[in-house]
Coordinates of C-alpha atoms and ligand atoms in Angstrom, one line a residue:
X1 CA 0.0 0.0 0.0
X2 CA 1.3 3.5 -0.8
X3 CA 0.7 6.5 1.4
X4 CA -0.4 9.8 0.0
X5 CA 1.3 11.6 2.9
X6 CA 3.7 14.2 1.7
X7 CA 7.3 13.3 2.5
X8 CA 9.2 15.8 4.8
X9 CA 11.7 17.9 2.8
X10 CA 15.2 16.9 3.9
X11 CA 17.8 19.3 2.6
X12 CA 21.4 18.1 3.0
X13 CA 24.5 20.3 2.5
X14 CA 27.6 18.3 1.9
X15 CA 31.3 19.1 1.8
X16 CA 34.6 17.3 1.2
X17 CA 34.2 15.3 4.4
X18 CA 31.5 13.1 3.0
X19 CA 33.8 11.9 0.2
X20 CA 36.9 11.5 2.5
X21 CA 36.1 7.8 3.3
X22 CA 35.9 7.2 -0.5
X23 CA 39.5 8.2 -0.6
X24 CA 39.2 11.8 -1.9
X25 CA 41.2 14.2 0.2
X26 CA 39.6 17.2 2.0
X27 CA 41.0 20.7 1.4
X28 CA 41.8 22.2 4.8
X29 CA 43.5 19.2 6.4
X30 CA 46.9 19.8 4.8
X31 CA 48.1 23.3 5.4
X32 CA 46.1 24.9 2.7
X33 CA 47.5 22.5 0.1
X34 CA 45.1 20.6 -2.2
X35 CA 46.7 17.4 -3.4
X36 CA 50.1 19.1 -2.8
X37 CA 49.3 22.3 -4.7
X38 CA 48.6 25.7 -3.1
X39 CA 44.8 26.1 -3.3
X40 CA 45.1 29.5 -5.0
X41 CA 47.2 28.1 -7.8
X42 CA 44.7 25.5 -8.8
X43 CA 41.4 26.8 -7.7
X44 CA 41.3 30.6 -8.3
X45 CA 40.5 32.8 -11.3
X46 CA 43.9 34.4 -11.0
X47 CA 45.6 31.0 -11.0
X48 CA 43.7 30.1 -14.2
X49 CA 44.8 33.3 -15.9
X50 CA 48.4 32.8 -14.8
X51 CA 48.7 29.1 -15.8
X52 CA 45.7 27.6 -17.6
X53 CA 47.7 24.5 -18.6
X54 CA 48.4 23.7 -14.9
X55 CA 44.7 24.1 -14.1
X56 CA 43.6 21.7 -16.9
X57 CA 46.3 19.2 -15.8
X58 CA 45.2 19.4 -12.2
X59 CA 41.5 18.8 -13.0
X60 CA 42.3 16.1 -15.5
X61 CA 44.2 14.4 -12.6
X62 CA 41.3 14.9 -10.2
X63 CA 38.9 13.5 -12.8
X64 CA 41.1 10.5 -13.4
X65 CA 41.3 9.8 -9.7
X66 CA 37.5 10.1 -9.4
X67 CA 37.1 7.2 -11.8
X68 CA 39.0 5.0 -9.4
X69 CA 36.9 5.7 -6.3
X70 CA 33.4 4.7 -5.3
X71 CA 30.6 6.2 -3.3
X72 CA 30.7 5.2 0.4
X73 CA 28.0 4.2 2.9
X74 CA 27.2 7.9 3.7
X75 CA 26.3 8.7 0.0
X76 CA 24.3 5.4 -0.1
X77 CA 22.3 6.2 3.0
X78 CA 21.4 9.6 1.6
X79 CA 20.0 7.9 -1.4
X80 CA 18.1 5.3 0.7
X81 CA 16.5 8.1 2.7
X82 CA 14.6 9.1 -0.5
X83 CA 12.2 6.3 0.4
X84 CA 10.9 8.3 3.4
X85 CA 12.0 11.8 2.7
X86 CA 11.9 14.3 -0.2
X87 CA 15.7 14.6 -0.2
X88 CA 17.7 17.3 -1.9
X89 CA 21.5 17.4 -1.7
X90 CA 23.4 20.7 -2.1
X91 CA 27.0 19.8 -2.4
X92 CA 30.2 21.8 -2.5
X93 CA 31.9 18.8 -3.9
X94 CA 32.9 18.6 -7.5
X95 CA 32.9 14.8 -7.5
X96 CA 29.9 12.8 -8.8
X97 CA 29.6 10.3 -5.9
X98 CA 26.1 11.5 -4.8
X99 CA 24.8 10.8 -8.4
X100 CA 26.6 7.5 -8.5
X101 CA 25.0 6.5 -5.2
X102 CA 21.6 7.1 -6.8
X103 CA 20.6 10.5 -5.3
X104 CA 18.1 12.1 -7.7
X105 CA 18.2 15.8 -6.7
X106 CA 21.8 17.1 -6.5
X107 CA 22.9 20.7 -6.8
X108 CA 26.6 21.4 -7.3
X109 CA 27.5 24.8 -5.8
X110 CA 31.1 24.6 -7.0
X111 CA 30.8 22.8 -10.4
X112 CA 31.5 19.3 -11.6
X113 CA 34.7 17.5 -12.5
X114 CA 33.0 15.5 -15.2
X115 CA 32.1 18.6 -17.2
X116 CA 33.8 21.4 -19.0
X117 CA 32.3 24.6 -20.3
X118 CA 32.9 27.0 -23.3
X119 CA 35.2 29.9 -22.5
X120 CA 33.1 32.2 -24.6
X121 CA 29.7 31.1 -23.3
X122 CA 29.4 29.9 -19.6
X123 CA 25.9 28.4 -20.4
X124 CA 27.5 25.8 -22.8
X125 CA 28.6 22.9 -20.7
X126 CA 29.8 19.6 -22.0
X127 CA 30.0 16.2 -20.2
X128 CA 33.3 14.6 -20.9
X129 CA 33.3 11.1 -22.4
X130 CA 35.1 9.4 -19.6
X131 CA 37.0 10.0 -16.4
X132 CA 40.2 9.5 -18.4
X133 CA 39.3 12.2 -20.9
X134 CA 41.9 15.0 -20.6
X135 CA 41.6 18.6 -21.8
X136 CA 44.2 21.4 -22.4
X137 CA 43.9 25.1 -23.1
X138 CA 43.9 24.2 -26.8
X139 CA 41.0 21.6 -26.6
X140 CA 38.0 22.6 -28.7
X141 CA 34.5 21.1 -28.4
X142 CA 32.0 22.2 -31.1
X143 CA 34.6 24.9 -32.0
X144 CA 34.7 26.3 -28.5
X145 CA 37.8 26.4 -26.3
X146 CA 36.8 25.0 -22.9
X147 CA 37.7 25.3 -19.2
X148 CA 36.9 23.0 -16.3
X149 CA 33.3 23.5 -15.1
X150 CA 34.5 24.5 -11.7
X151 CA 33.7 27.6 -9.6
X152 CA 37.1 29.1 -8.8
X153 CA 37.7 31.4 -5.8
X154 CA 37.1 35.0 -6.9
X155 CA 34.3 33.9 -9.1
X156 CA 30.5 34.2 -8.6
X157 CA 28.6 31.1 -7.4
X158 CA 25.6 31.0 -9.8
X159 CA 23.9 28.1 -8.0
X160 CA 23.9 29.8 -4.7
X161 CA 20.6 31.6 -5.3
X162 CA 18.7 28.4 -6.2
X163 CA 20.4 26.7 -3.2
X164 CA 19.1 29.4 -0.8
X165 CA 15.6 28.7 -2.0
X166 CA 16.1 25.0 -1.4
X167 CA 17.4 25.6 2.1
X168 CA 14.3 27.7 2.9
X169 CA 12.1 24.7 1.9
X170 CA 13.8 22.4 4.5
X171 CA 11.7 20.6 7.2
X172 CA 15.0 19.1 8.3
X173 CA 18.4 20.5 7.4
X174 CA 21.6 18.4 7.6
X175 CA 25.2 19.5 7.2
X176 CA 27.8 16.8 6.5
X177 CA 31.6 17.1 6.3
X178 CA 32.2 20.7 5.7
X179 CA 34.3 23.1 7.6
X180 CA 31.7 25.9 7.2
X181 CA 34.5 28.4 6.4
X182 CA 33.9 28.9 2.6
X183 CA 31.3 31.5 1.7
X184 CA 28.7 31.7 0.4
X185 CA 28.1 27.9 1.0
X186 CA 28.5 28.4 4.8
X187 CA 25.7 31.0 4.7
X188 CA 23.1 28.5 3.5
X189 CA 22.2 27.9 7.1
X190 CA 20.9 31.5 7.4
X191 CA 18.1 30.6 4.9
X192 CA 16.8 27.7 6.9
X193 CA 13.4 28.5 8.6
X194 CA 13.3 29.1 12.3
X195 CA 12.4 26.0 14.3
X196 CA 13.7 23.6 11.7
X197 CA 16.0 21.0 13.2
X198 CA 19.6 21.2 12.0
X199 CA 22.1 18.3 12.3
X200 CA 25.8 18.6 11.7
X201 CA 27.9 15.5 11.1
X202 CA 31.7 16.1 11.3
X203 CA 34.3 14.3 13.4
X204 CA 36.2 17.6 13.9
X205 CA 33.9 20.6 13.4
X206 CA 35.8 23.8 13.3
X207 CA 32.8 25.9 14.3
X208 CA 29.4 24.9 15.5
X209 CA 26.6 27.4 14.9
X210 CA 24.1 28.0 17.7
X211 CA 21.2 25.6 18.0
X212 CA 22.8 22.9 15.8
X213 CA 22.8 19.3 16.9
X214 CA 26.3 17.9 16.4
X215 CA 27.0 14.3 15.5
X216 CA 30.7 14.2 16.1
X217 CA 31.5 11.2 13.8
X218 CA 32.8 10.3 10.4
X219 CA 30.2 10.6 7.6
X220 CA 29.5 6.9 7.3
X221 CA 28.9 6.3 11.0
X222 CA 27.2 9.7 11.5
X223 CA 24.8 9.2 8.5
X224 CA 23.8 5.8 9.9
X225 CA 23.1 7.3 13.3
X226 CA 21.2 10.2 11.7
X227 CA 19.1 7.9 9.6
X228 CA 18.1 6.0 12.8
X229 CA 17.1 9.3 14.5
X230 CA 15.1 10.5 11.5
X231 CA 13.3 7.3 10.8
X232 CA 12.2 7.0 14.4
X233 CA 10.5 10.3 14.1
X234 CA 8.3 9.6 11.1
Ligands
APR291 N1 33.5 12.4 7.6 C1 32.9 13.6 7.8 N2 33.6 14.8 7.8 C2 34.9 14.7 7.7 C3 35.6 13.5 7.5 C4 34.8 12.3 7.5 N3 35.3 11.1 7.3 N4 37.0 13.7 7.4 C5 37.1 15.0 7.5 N5 35.9 15.6 7.7 C6 35.6 17.0 7.9 C7 36.7 17.9 8.4 O1 36.6 17.8 9.9 C8 36.3 19.3 7.9 O2 35.4 20.0 8.8 O3 35.3 17.6 6.6 C9 35.5 19.0 6.6 C10 36.3 19.3 5.4 O4 36.5 20.7 5.3 P1 37.1 21.3 4.0 O5 38.3 20.6 3.6 O6 37.3 22.8 4.3 O7 36.1 21.1 2.9 P2 34.8 21.9 2.5 O8 34.2 22.5 3.7 O9 34.0 21.1 1.6 O10 35.5 23.0 1.6 C11 34.7 24.0 1.0 O11 36.6 24.9 -0.1 O12 38.5 24.9 -1.4 C12 37.2 25.0 -1.4 O13 35.8 24.9 -3.2 C13 36.4 24.1 -2.3 O14 34.2 23.2 -2.1 C14 35.4 23.4 -1.4 C15 35.3 24.5 -0.3

């Protein structure tokens, strides 16, 4: 028998920590280095202007690595929760592990490793053929030179506005594995309606906003615990 009852809206904001147990390194655990590169060299608009070849090479490498890892239990539980909740994931991650775990509504605030976009038209995005597909500053698709479909520091975050609207829809809001230091993503919490329960899963949270229920565990264990708590309440 199916129920007509409307599922509660569960909005989940995820960061690098949710993919850590899949083997993808987080950003701020290694002295501001990202996979041994200074973050501003490989993830800023200035860095891209200075050395576009390095940026292409860096994201080619991240993409290739992404093809070798798999979603973990935390990604899977988020997908499984769709049976009881109307789940929306807002992720700062550029990996595709939420999609590969089966999540159906995923918003990428900072872009996607599996895509590039035209330099002369930001609305033209292209999904690359495989994780091993490499691009350079000379690569052309449909006649357009392309760049990684990544939001660099010093650039606007076009998906932020839609994400704020999603945050405002939440009946339950969850934050997983983000240091809550990079804006505007960290500001999403400000759009959650008053009285909505907010859970924060992180083994080592750098700051805990007022009124937030902290689950101080790794994503896989923390998500299992959270699922138990949420399923008891419905
Ligand atoms: N499970 C859950 N959380 C974890 C785990 C784990 N196994 N391991 C680490 N963490 C937590 C850390 O304690 C930290 O709070 O994940 C968080 C990772 O923080 P960051 O590395 O700052 O990642 P994130 O918040 O996603 O970074 C935001 O910064 O460089 C940019 O654009 C990049 O999207 C990224 C943004």
